[in-house]
mmCIF file of C-alpha atoms in Angstrom:
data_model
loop_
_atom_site.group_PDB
_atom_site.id
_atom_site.type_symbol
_atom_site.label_atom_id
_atom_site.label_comp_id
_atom_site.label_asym_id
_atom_site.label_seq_id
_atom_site.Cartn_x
_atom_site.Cartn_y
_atom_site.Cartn_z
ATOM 1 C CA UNK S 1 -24.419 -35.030 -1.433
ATOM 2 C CA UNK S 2 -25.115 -32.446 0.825
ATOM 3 C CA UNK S 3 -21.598 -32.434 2.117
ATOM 4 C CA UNK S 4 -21.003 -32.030 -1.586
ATOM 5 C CA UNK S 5 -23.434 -28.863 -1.203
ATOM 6 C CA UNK S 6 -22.218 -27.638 2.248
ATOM 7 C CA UNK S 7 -18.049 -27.711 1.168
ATOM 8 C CA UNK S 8 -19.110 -25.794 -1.996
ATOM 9 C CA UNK S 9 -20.979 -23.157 0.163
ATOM 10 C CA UNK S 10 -17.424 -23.076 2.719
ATOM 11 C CA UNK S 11 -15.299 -22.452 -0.553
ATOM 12 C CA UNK S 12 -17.622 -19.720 -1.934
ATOM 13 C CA UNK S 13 -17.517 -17.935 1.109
ATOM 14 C CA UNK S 14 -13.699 -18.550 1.405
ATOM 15 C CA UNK S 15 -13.180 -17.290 -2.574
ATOM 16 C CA UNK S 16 -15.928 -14.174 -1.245
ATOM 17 C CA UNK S 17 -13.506 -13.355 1.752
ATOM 18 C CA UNK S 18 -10.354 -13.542 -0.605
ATOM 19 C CA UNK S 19 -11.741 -10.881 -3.055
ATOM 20 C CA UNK S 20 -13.222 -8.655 0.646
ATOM 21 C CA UNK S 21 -9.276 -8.911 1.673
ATOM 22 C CA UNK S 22 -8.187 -8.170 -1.734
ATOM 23 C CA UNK S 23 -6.352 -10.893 -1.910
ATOM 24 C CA UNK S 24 -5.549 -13.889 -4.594
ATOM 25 C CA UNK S 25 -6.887 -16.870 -3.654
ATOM 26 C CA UNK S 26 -3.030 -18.325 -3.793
ATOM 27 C CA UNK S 27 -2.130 -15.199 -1.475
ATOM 28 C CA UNK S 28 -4.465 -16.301 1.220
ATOM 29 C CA UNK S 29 -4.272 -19.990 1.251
ATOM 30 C CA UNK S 30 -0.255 -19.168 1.859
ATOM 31 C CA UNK S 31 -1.586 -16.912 4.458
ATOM 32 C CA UNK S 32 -3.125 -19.525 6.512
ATOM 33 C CA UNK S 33 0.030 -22.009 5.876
ATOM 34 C CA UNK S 34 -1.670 -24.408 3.543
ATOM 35 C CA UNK S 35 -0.953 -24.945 0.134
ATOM 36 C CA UNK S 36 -1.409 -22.941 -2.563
ATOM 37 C CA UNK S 37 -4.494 -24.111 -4.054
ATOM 38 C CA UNK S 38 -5.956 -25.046 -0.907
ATOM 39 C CA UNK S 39 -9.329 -22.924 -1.205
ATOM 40 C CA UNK S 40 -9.831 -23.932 -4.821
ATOM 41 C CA UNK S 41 -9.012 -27.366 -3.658
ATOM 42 C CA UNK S 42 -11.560 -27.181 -0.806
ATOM 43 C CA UNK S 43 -13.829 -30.418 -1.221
ATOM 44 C CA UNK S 44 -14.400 -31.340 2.458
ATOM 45 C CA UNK S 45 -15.575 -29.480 5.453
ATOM 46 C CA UNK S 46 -13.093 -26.965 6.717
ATOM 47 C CA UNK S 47 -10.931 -28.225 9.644
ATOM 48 C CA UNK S 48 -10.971 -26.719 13.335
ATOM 49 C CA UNK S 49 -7.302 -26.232 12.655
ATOM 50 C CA UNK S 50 -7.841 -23.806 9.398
ATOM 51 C CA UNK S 51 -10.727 -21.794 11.042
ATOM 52 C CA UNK S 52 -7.743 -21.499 13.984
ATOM 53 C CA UNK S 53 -4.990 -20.395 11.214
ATOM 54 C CA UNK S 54 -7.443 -17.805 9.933
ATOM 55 C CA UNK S 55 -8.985 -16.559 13.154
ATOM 56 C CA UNK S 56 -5.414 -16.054 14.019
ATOM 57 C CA UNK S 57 -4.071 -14.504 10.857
ATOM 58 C CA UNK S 58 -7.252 -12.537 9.870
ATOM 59 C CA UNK S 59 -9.165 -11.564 13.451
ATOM 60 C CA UNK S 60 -11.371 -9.467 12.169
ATOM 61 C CA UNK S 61 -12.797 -12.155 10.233
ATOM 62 C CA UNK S 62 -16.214 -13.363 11.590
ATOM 63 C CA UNK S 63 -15.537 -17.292 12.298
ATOM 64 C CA UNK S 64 -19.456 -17.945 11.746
ATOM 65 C CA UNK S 65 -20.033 -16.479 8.885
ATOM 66 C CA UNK S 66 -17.334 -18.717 7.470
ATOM 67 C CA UNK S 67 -18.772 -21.403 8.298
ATOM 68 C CA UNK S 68 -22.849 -20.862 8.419
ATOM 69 C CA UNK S 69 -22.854 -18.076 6.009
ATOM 70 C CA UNK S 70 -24.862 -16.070 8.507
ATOM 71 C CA UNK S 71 -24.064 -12.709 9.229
ATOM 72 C CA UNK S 72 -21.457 -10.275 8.308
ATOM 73 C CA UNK S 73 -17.881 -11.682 7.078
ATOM 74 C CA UNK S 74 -16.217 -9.060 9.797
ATOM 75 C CA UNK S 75 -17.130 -8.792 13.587
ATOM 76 C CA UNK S 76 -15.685 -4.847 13.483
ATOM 77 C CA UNK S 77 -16.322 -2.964 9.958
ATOM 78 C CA UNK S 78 -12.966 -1.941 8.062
ATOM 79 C CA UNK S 79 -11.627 1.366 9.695
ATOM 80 C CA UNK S 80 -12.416 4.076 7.451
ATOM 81 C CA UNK S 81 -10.166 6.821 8.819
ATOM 82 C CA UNK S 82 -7.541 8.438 6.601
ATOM 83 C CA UNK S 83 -4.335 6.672 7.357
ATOM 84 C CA UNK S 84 -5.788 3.399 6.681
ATOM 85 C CA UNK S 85 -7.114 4.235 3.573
ATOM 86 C CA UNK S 86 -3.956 6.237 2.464
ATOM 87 C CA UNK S 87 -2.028 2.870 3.420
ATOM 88 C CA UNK S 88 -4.535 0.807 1.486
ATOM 89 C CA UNK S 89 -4.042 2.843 -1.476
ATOM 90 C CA UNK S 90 -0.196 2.627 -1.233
ATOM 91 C CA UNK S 91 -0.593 -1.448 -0.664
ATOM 92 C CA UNK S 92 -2.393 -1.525 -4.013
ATOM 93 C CA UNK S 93 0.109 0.556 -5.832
ATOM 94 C CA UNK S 94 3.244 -0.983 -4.177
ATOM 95 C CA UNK S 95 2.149 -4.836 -5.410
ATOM 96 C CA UNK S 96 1.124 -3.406 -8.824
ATOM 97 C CA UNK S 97 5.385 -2.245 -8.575
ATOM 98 C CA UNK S 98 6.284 -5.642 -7.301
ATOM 99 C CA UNK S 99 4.425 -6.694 -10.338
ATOM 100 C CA UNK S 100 6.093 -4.639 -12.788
ATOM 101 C CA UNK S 101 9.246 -5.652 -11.760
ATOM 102 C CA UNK S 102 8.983 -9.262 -11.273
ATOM 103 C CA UNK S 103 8.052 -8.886 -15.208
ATOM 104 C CA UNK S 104 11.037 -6.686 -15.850
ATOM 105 C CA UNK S 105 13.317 -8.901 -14.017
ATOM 106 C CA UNK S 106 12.289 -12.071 -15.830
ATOM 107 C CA UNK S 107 13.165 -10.172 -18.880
ATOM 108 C CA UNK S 108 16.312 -9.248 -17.599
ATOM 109 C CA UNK S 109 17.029 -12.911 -16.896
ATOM 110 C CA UNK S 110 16.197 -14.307 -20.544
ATOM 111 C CA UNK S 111 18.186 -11.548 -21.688
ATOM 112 C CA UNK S 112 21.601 -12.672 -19.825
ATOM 113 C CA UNK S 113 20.575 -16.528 -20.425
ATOM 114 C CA UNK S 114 20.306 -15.209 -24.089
ATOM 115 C CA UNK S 115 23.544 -13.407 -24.035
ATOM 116 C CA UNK S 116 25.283 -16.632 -22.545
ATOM 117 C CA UNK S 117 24.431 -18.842 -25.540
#
């Protein structure tokens, strides 16, 4: 049971560090070369080899906070200067695009399977 307790508490603060990255839970378990689901998925403690994939994909992300829940989820704070921001602001903008057209070509696609019938 307290396994139980203790994976619950790693997945929480995994699914707390996804929405801090702004990212999907799907996004980052991809990230870190697992599966898809793998942080919804999480029922057992996390492996030595995961908290390597993340240290090494995310290195600003605080290793023992991940796994104790003590202290902050970043060893530096987020860089606050103008470029970063400005590029932030274009990330968020350019998925929402990548959105919109992943829609519009789906459309596109049961439009021409429609048109071949």
């Amino acid at each position: 049971m307290d396994t139980e307790q203790k994976s619950s508490a790693v997945r929480d603060r995994l699914i707390a560090l996804c929405e801090a990255l702004e990212l999907s839970r799907r996004e980052f378990s991809i990230s870190i070369g697992r599966t898809s689901t793998y942080v919804t998925s999480l029922n057992n403690d996390i492996t030595s080899g995961v908290l390597n994939d993340i240290l090494i994909t995310y290195p600003q992300v605080n290793i023992m906070w991940l796994i104790t829940g003590k202290g902050e989820k970043f060893i530096t704070p987020e860089p606050t200067d103008a470029l970063f921001q400005h590029l932030k602001e274009e990330n968020k903008e350019l998925k929402i695009r990548n959105e919109e057209l992943n829609r519009e070509l789906g459309r596109l696609e049961g439009q021409i399977a429609e048109m071949k019938k």
